Amino acid sequence: TCIHALSLCVSLFRLKDLEVAELGDSDVHVKMLAAPVNPADINMIQGTYAILSPLPAVGGNEGVGEVLEVGRRVTALKPGDWVIPAGAGLGTWRTQGVFPAELLLKVPSDMPVLCAATLSVNPCTAYRMLADFETLVPGDSVIQNAANSGVGQAVIQIAKASGIKTINVVRDRPDLPKLVERLMALGADHVITEEMLRKPEMKDIFKNIPKPRLALNCVGGKSTTEMMRHLQPGGTMVTYGGMAKQPVMVPVSAFIFRDVRLRGFWMTQWRKDHAQDQESLAGMMDALCQLIRRGQLTAPACTEVPLQDYKAALEATMKPFTSSKQILLL
C-alpha cells in the first residue's frame, strides 16, 4: 500500500509516495484526517528550531487521525478512535502512517475535526502559561502580544471561561477593525495596537480592570519592552516565541524597582518533563476537551488546503499579518 507524504529532503519539500510500514505488535495504523502548518513547522524546515528530524523526514508536528488497525499488544486504542501526537516530530503531513502506540493520545471523536487537529500545540501552550506561572483568579487580567495567533486566540477563550480579563496586542494592519471584531467575538476584553501601548490612553483601560500580573510574549523587541511597562510589580512575563527575531529588552528599573520576573515556556519541554506524569497531561487534555464540548474553545480561524496544494499553505503561513491557520486536509 502506498501513501502520500510531504517529505523534507535536504533542500526542498516534495509530495512522495511511501509504502506503509508493517504493523508491529505495539504499533497503530492511522489514517490522518487533518494537520495544520504551524510557525514551528516552518522553523524546523529552515533548520532553526530546537529539534530537527533526521533527513529525509515527513513534516508536521500536529494533527488528528483515525485508527485503522492496532497491533496485538495495543489495548488503549481500537479502530475508529481519534488520535493526536503525544509529542513533537511525529510527521503528520501524510495520508497514513504506522506509529508506536506510545506516541499517540486518544481524543474524543465527537469534537470538530479542526479542533482536534489544532489541539496538541496552541491550546496546550495557552493552558499551561495561564496555569503555571501566576495564580490567577476571576477578575485578574493578562496582557499578550500576537493576540491573533493560534495561541493568542486560545488564551482569550480559556481566560474568558475562567473569568480572567485579557488585553490583547496586535500589529496595526489594513483590516484592523475586522480583526478587532473577531477577537472581541472570541471574548477579548480589549484589543489594542502595539502603538497604543505607548500612549497615555492605556490608563483608561486600567480604570476598569487591574494591571496584569501575567504577560505573554510571542514577539520580542519593542513590543515586549512596551508591554512590560504595564505589568504589576512582581508580575511575570513569559516568552514563548520571537516573531520579530529581536531580543527581549528589559529596563533595569523593571528589575530593581518592580521585581518583574522573566520566564520562558516551550510546550515540547513541558511534555518531556511530565512524561511520567500522566495525571497532569490527562487533566489538561480533559479540561480543554470540556471547553471545546461546551463551545468555549473553538479552533483558530482556519484555511483548509488539500495536501497536493501544500506549497500554497507553506507560503501563506510565512506571509505577514496572517490571521488564518493553514490546515492540510489529508
Short mmCIF file of C-alpha atoms in Angstrom, two decimals:
data_model
loop_
_atom_site.label_atom_id
_atom_site.label_comp_id
_atom_site.label_asym_id
_atom_site.label_seq_id
_atom_site.Cartn_x
_atom_site.Cartn_y
_atom_site.Cartn_z
CA THR A 1 0.00 0.00 0.00
CA CYS A 2 1.30 3.46 -0.91
CA ILE A 3 0.58 6.64 1.00
CA HIS A 4 1.24 10.29 0.15
CA ALA A 5 3.60 12.18 2.43
CA LEU A 6 5.17 15.63 2.44
CA SER A 7 8.81 14.65 2.70
CA LEU A 8 11.59 17.08 3.56
CA CYS A 9 14.74 16.26 1.63
CA VAL A 10 17.90 18.27 2.05
CA SER A 11 16.75 21.42 0.26
CA LEU A 12 13.08 21.11 -0.61
CA PHE A 13 9.68 19.70 0.17
CA ARG A 14 8.01 17.33 -2.19
CA LEU A 15 4.99 15.08 -2.19
CA LYS A 16 6.15 11.47 -2.28
CA ASP A 17 4.58 8.03 -2.39
CA LEU A 18 5.77 5.94 0.55
CA GLU A 19 4.99 2.37 1.46
CA VAL A 20 3.06 1.88 4.68
CA ALA A 21 5.32 0.26 7.27
CA GLU A 22 4.46 -3.18 8.58
CA LEU A 23 2.28 -3.12 11.70
CA GLY A 24 4.26 -4.21 14.77
CA ASP A 25 2.75 -5.65 17.94
CA SER A 26 2.86 -2.26 19.72
CA ASP A 27 2.04 -0.14 16.66
CA VAL A 28 -1.05 1.68 15.42
CA HIS A 29 -2.01 2.19 11.77
CA VAL A 30 -3.52 5.67 11.45
CA LYS A 31 -5.37 7.40 8.61
CA MET A 32 -4.55 11.09 9.02
CA LEU A 33 -7.53 13.43 8.69
CA ALA A 34 -6.10 16.95 9.02
CA ALA A 35 -2.83 18.59 10.04
CA PRO A 36 -2.01 22.30 10.49
CA VAL A 37 1.05 24.21 9.33
CA ASN A 38 2.48 25.96 12.42
CA PRO A 39 5.33 28.51 12.64
CA ALA A 40 7.41 25.85 14.46
CA ASP A 41 6.98 23.55 11.43
CA ILE A 42 8.43 26.29 9.22
CA ASN A 43 11.31 26.80 11.68
CA MET A 44 12.07 23.07 11.50
CA ILE A 45 12.13 23.27 7.70
CA GLN A 46 14.51 26.25 7.94
CA GLY A 47 16.73 24.35 10.37
CA THR A 48 16.32 26.98 13.11
CA TYR A 49 14.18 25.02 15.59
CA ALA A 50 15.45 23.37 18.78
CA ILE A 51 14.51 19.89 17.50
CA LEU A 52 15.28 18.74 13.98
CA SER A 53 14.31 15.41 12.43
CA PRO A 54 16.98 13.39 10.60
CA LEU A 55 16.56 13.83 6.83
CA PRO A 56 14.71 12.78 4.80
CA ALA A 57 11.72 13.37 7.06
CA VAL A 58 7.97 13.87 6.85
CA GLY A 59 6.93 17.34 8.02
CA GLY A 60 4.27 18.30 10.55
CA ASN A 61 4.16 18.14 14.35
CA GLU A 62 0.42 18.30 14.90
CA GLY A 63 -2.80 16.84 13.50
CA VAL A 64 -5.55 14.30 14.05
CA GLY A 65 -6.01 10.84 12.59
CA GLU A 66 -8.37 7.88 12.80
CA VAL A 67 -7.12 4.50 13.95
CA LEU A 68 -7.46 1.85 11.21
CA GLU A 69 -5.73 -1.10 12.90
CA VAL A 70 -3.78 -1.83 16.09
CA GLY A 71 -1.03 -4.31 16.96
CA ARG A 72 -1.90 -7.26 19.20
CA ARG A 73 -0.32 -5.70 22.30
CA VAL A 74 -2.18 -2.40 21.96
CA THR A 75 -5.08 -2.24 24.43
CA ALA A 76 -5.69 1.51 24.89
CA LEU A 77 -6.75 2.14 21.27
CA LYS A 78 -9.11 0.47 18.82
CA PRO A 79 -10.15 1.02 15.17
CA GLY A 80 -12.31 4.13 14.84
CA ASP A 81 -10.64 6.04 17.70
CA TRP A 82 -9.24 9.50 17.01
CA VAL A 83 -5.62 10.19 17.96
CA ILE A 84 -3.26 13.16 18.09
CA PRO A 85 0.56 13.22 18.57
CA ALA A 86 1.74 12.87 22.16
CA GLY A 87 4.85 14.93 21.33
CA ALA A 88 6.67 16.77 18.56
CA GLY A 89 8.29 15.30 15.46
CA LEU A 90 5.68 12.69 14.51
CA GLY A 91 5.48 13.77 10.85
CA THR A 92 1.76 14.40 10.41
CA TRP A 93 1.74 15.72 6.85
CA ARG A 94 0.85 12.34 5.35
CA THR A 95 -2.27 10.42 4.41
CA GLN A 96 -1.46 7.36 6.56
CA GLY A 97 1.20 6.22 8.96
CA VAL A 98 2.19 3.43 11.33
CA PHE A 99 3.30 4.77 14.72
CA PRO A 100 4.22 3.27 18.11
CA ALA A 101 1.12 3.49 20.32
CA GLU A 102 3.07 5.40 23.00
CA LEU A 103 3.47 8.34 20.57
CA LEU A 104 -0.30 8.84 20.29
CA LEU A 105 -3.01 10.29 22.53
CA LYS A 106 -6.67 9.34 22.21
CA VAL A 107 -9.12 12.26 21.89
CA PRO A 108 -12.93 12.28 21.68
CA SER A 109 -14.12 11.68 18.13
CA ASP A 110 -17.24 13.81 18.66
CA MET A 111 -15.37 17.12 18.52
CA PRO A 112 -14.97 19.13 15.28
CA VAL A 113 -12.07 17.80 13.23
CA LEU A 114 -10.36 21.22 13.09
CA CYS A 115 -10.47 21.48 16.91
CA ALA A 116 -8.83 18.06 17.21
CA ALA A 117 -6.23 18.84 14.52
CA THR A 118 -5.12 22.01 16.33
CA LEU A 119 -5.42 20.73 19.93
CA SER A 120 -1.97 19.47 20.88
CA VAL A 121 0.15 22.63 20.44
CA ASN A 122 -1.56 26.03 20.74
CA PRO A 123 -4.37 25.36 23.25
CA CYS A 124 -1.99 23.32 25.43
CA THR A 125 0.57 26.16 25.34
CA ALA A 126 -2.12 28.71 26.28
CA TYR A 127 -3.48 26.49 29.06
CA ARG A 128 -0.10 25.87 30.66
CA MET A 129 1.01 29.52 30.53
CA LEU A 130 -2.22 30.66 32.17
CA ALA A 131 -1.95 27.96 34.86
CA ASP A 132 1.73 27.55 35.69
CA PHE A 133 3.31 30.97 36.25
CA GLU A 134 0.87 33.09 38.28
CA THR A 135 -2.09 32.06 40.41
CA LEU A 136 -4.85 33.92 38.58
CA VAL A 137 -8.37 34.32 39.93
CA PRO A 138 -11.55 35.67 38.31
CA GLY A 139 -11.21 39.42 37.79
CA ASP A 140 -7.42 39.31 37.25
CA SER A 141 -6.02 40.38 33.90
CA VAL A 142 -3.46 39.12 31.39
CA ILE A 143 -1.74 41.07 28.62
CA GLN A 144 -0.43 39.35 25.48
CA ASN A 145 1.03 40.28 22.10
CA ALA A 146 0.46 38.34 18.85
CA ALA A 147 -3.10 38.04 20.14
CA ASN A 148 -4.38 36.94 16.72
CA SER A 149 -2.05 33.90 16.68
CA GLY A 150 -3.32 30.40 17.40
CA VAL A 151 -2.02 30.60 20.97
CA GLY A 152 -3.41 34.13 21.35
CA GLN A 153 -6.90 33.06 20.30
CA ALA A 154 -6.77 30.13 22.73
CA VAL A 155 -5.59 32.40 25.58
CA ILE A 156 -8.56 34.71 25.00
CA GLN A 157 -11.06 31.86 25.15
CA ILE A 158 -9.54 29.92 28.08
CA ALA A 159 -9.16 33.14 30.09
CA LYS A 160 -12.76 34.17 29.32
CA ALA A 161 -14.03 30.78 30.55
CA SER A 162 -12.09 31.35 33.80
CA GLY A 163 -13.30 34.93 34.35
CA ILE A 164 -9.86 36.41 33.58
CA LYS A 165 -9.70 39.67 31.58
CA THR A 166 -7.44 39.91 28.52
CA ILE A 167 -5.64 42.89 27.00
CA ASN A 168 -4.69 41.82 23.51
CA VAL A 169 -1.96 43.49 21.45
CA VAL A 170 -1.85 43.16 17.65
CA ARG A 171 0.12 44.87 14.91
CA ASP A 172 -1.64 47.66 13.03
CA ARG A 173 -2.90 46.46 9.63
CA PRO A 174 -5.30 47.42 6.84
CA ASP A 175 -8.12 45.17 8.12
CA LEU A 176 -7.67 46.09 11.80
CA PRO A 177 -11.40 46.74 12.58
CA LYS A 178 -12.28 43.29 11.22
CA LEU A 179 -9.60 41.62 13.34
CA VAL A 180 -10.67 43.55 16.46
CA GLU A 181 -14.26 42.44 15.89
CA ARG A 182 -13.21 38.81 15.53
CA LEU A 183 -11.10 38.79 18.71
CA MET A 184 -13.84 40.57 20.68
CA ALA A 185 -16.29 37.91 19.48
CA LEU A 186 -13.95 35.26 20.97
CA GLY A 187 -14.15 37.01 24.34
CA ALA A 188 -11.32 39.57 24.28
CA ASP A 189 -11.87 42.45 26.73
CA HIS A 190 -9.52 44.90 24.99
CA VAL A 191 -7.76 44.77 21.61
CA ILE A 192 -5.09 47.40 21.02
CA THR A 193 -2.22 48.00 18.60
CA GLU A 194 1.47 47.99 19.56
CA GLU A 195 1.49 51.78 19.04
CA MET A 196 -1.25 52.25 21.64
CA LEU A 197 0.91 50.51 24.28
CA ARG A 198 2.99 53.71 24.40
CA LYS A 199 0.05 56.14 24.65
CA PRO A 200 -1.43 57.77 27.78
CA GLU A 201 -4.85 56.30 26.84
CA MET A 202 -3.64 52.98 28.25
CA LYS A 203 -4.51 54.42 31.68
CA ASP A 204 -8.19 54.35 30.69
CA ILE A 205 -8.10 50.55 30.37
CA PHE A 206 -6.87 50.20 33.95
CA LYS A 207 -9.73 52.27 35.37
CA ASN A 208 -11.95 49.20 34.96
CA ILE A 209 -9.58 46.26 35.31
CA PRO A 210 -6.44 45.67 37.40
CA LYS A 211 -2.99 45.85 35.86
CA PRO A 212 -1.90 42.40 34.66
CA ARG A 213 0.19 40.06 36.80
CA LEU A 214 0.99 37.98 33.71
CA ALA A 215 2.27 39.00 30.26
CA LEU A 216 2.62 36.53 27.39
CA ASN A 217 5.24 37.39 24.78
CA CYS A 218 5.49 35.82 21.33
CA VAL A 219 7.17 38.75 19.55
CA GLY A 220 10.22 40.26 21.24
CA GLY A 221 11.77 43.65 20.53
CA LYS A 222 9.91 46.90 21.26
CA SER A 223 6.55 45.18 21.67
CA THR A 224 7.89 43.27 24.67
CA THR A 225 9.51 46.30 26.32
CA GLU A 226 6.34 48.37 25.99
CA MET A 227 4.09 45.56 27.20
CA MET A 228 6.25 45.09 30.29
CA ARG A 229 5.62 48.68 31.41
CA HIS A 230 2.05 47.74 32.23
CA LEU A 231 2.84 44.69 34.39
CA GLN A 232 2.10 44.85 38.11
CA PRO A 233 5.13 44.93 40.44
CA GLY A 234 6.23 41.33 40.97
CA GLY A 235 4.46 40.27 37.77
CA THR A 236 5.75 37.67 35.31
CA MET A 237 6.44 37.87 31.60
CA VAL A 238 6.53 34.51 29.83
CA THR A 239 8.22 34.37 26.43
CA TYR A 240 7.15 31.51 24.16
CA GLY A 241 8.05 32.88 20.72
CA GLY A 242 10.14 35.51 18.96
CA MET A 243 8.34 36.52 15.79
CA ALA A 244 10.17 39.86 15.50
CA LYS A 245 13.51 37.98 15.66
CA GLN A 246 14.70 40.65 18.13
CA PRO A 247 15.89 40.19 21.72
CA VAL A 248 13.74 40.80 24.78
CA MET A 249 14.87 44.17 26.14
CA VAL A 250 14.10 44.97 29.77
CA PRO A 251 14.75 48.30 31.52
CA VAL A 252 16.95 47.84 34.59
CA SER A 253 14.32 49.71 36.63
CA ALA A 254 11.77 46.98 35.90
CA PHE A 255 14.01 44.51 37.71
CA ILE A 256 15.16 46.71 40.58
CA PHE A 257 12.06 48.72 41.46
CA ARG A 258 9.29 46.45 40.23
CA ASP A 259 10.85 42.98 40.62
CA VAL A 260 9.46 41.83 37.26
CA ARG A 261 10.14 38.15 36.54
CA LEU A 262 11.11 36.86 33.10
CA ARG A 263 10.39 33.23 32.25
CA GLY A 264 10.32 31.07 29.14
CA PHE A 265 7.98 28.32 28.01
CA TRP A 266 8.22 25.57 25.39
CA MET A 267 5.41 23.04 25.19
CA THR A 268 7.74 20.31 23.90
CA GLN A 269 9.92 20.65 27.02
CA TRP A 270 6.85 20.58 29.30
CA ARG A 271 5.82 17.27 27.72
CA LYS A 272 9.32 15.84 28.23
CA ASP A 273 9.39 17.00 31.85
CA HIS A 274 5.96 15.46 32.51
CA ALA A 275 6.43 12.25 30.53
CA GLN A 276 5.87 10.19 33.70
CA ASP A 277 3.11 12.47 35.00
CA GLN A 278 0.10 11.14 33.11
CA GLU A 279 -2.24 12.81 35.61
CA SER A 280 -1.16 16.34 34.62
CA LEU A 281 -1.39 15.54 30.91
CA ALA A 282 -4.78 13.85 31.22
CA GLY A 283 -6.11 16.70 33.38
CA MET A 284 -5.07 19.31 30.82
CA MET A 285 -6.48 17.40 27.84
CA ASP A 286 -9.73 16.73 29.68
CA ALA A 287 -10.11 20.41 30.63
CA LEU A 288 -9.50 21.51 27.02
CA CYS A 289 -11.90 18.92 25.59
CA GLN A 290 -14.57 20.04 28.08
CA LEU A 291 -14.14 23.65 26.93
CA ILE A 292 -14.48 22.54 23.29
CA ARG A 293 -17.57 20.48 24.13
CA ARG A 294 -19.17 23.48 25.86
CA GLY A 295 -18.40 25.75 22.89
CA GLN A 296 -15.99 27.87 24.98
CA LEU A 297 -12.92 26.91 22.92
CA THR A 298 -13.01 26.76 19.15
CA ALA A 299 -10.37 26.09 16.51
CA PRO A 300 -8.48 29.20 15.36
CA ALA A 301 -9.55 30.80 12.10
CA CYS A 302 -8.52 28.18 9.52
CA THR A 303 -7.99 27.87 5.78
CA GLU A 304 -8.43 24.28 4.60
CA VAL A 305 -5.96 23.23 1.90
CA PRO A 306 -5.80 19.87 0.05
CA LEU A 307 -2.45 18.12 0.59
CA GLN A 308 -1.47 18.50 -3.06
CA ASP A 309 -1.65 22.31 -2.65
CA TYR A 310 0.89 22.23 0.19
CA LYS A 311 3.09 24.92 -1.41
CA ALA A 312 0.30 27.48 -1.10
CA ALA A 313 -0.18 26.51 2.57
CA LEU A 314 3.54 26.88 3.38
CA GLU A 315 3.76 30.23 1.59
CA ALA A 316 0.62 31.57 3.30
CA THR A 317 1.98 30.62 6.73
CA MET A 318 5.12 32.70 6.11
CA LYS A 319 3.24 35.84 4.99
CA PRO A 320 2.99 38.78 7.42
CA PHE A 321 -0.32 39.61 9.14
CA THR A 322 -1.54 36.02 8.82
CA SER A 323 -4.68 35.53 10.90
CA SER A 324 -5.76 32.19 9.44
CA LYS A 325 -4.04 28.89 10.17
CA GLN A 326 -3.40 26.71 7.14
CA ILE A 327 -4.81 23.18 7.60
CA LEU A 328 -3.77 20.38 5.27
CA LEU A 329 -6.69 18.05 4.52
CA LEU A 330 -5.37 14.51 4.19
#
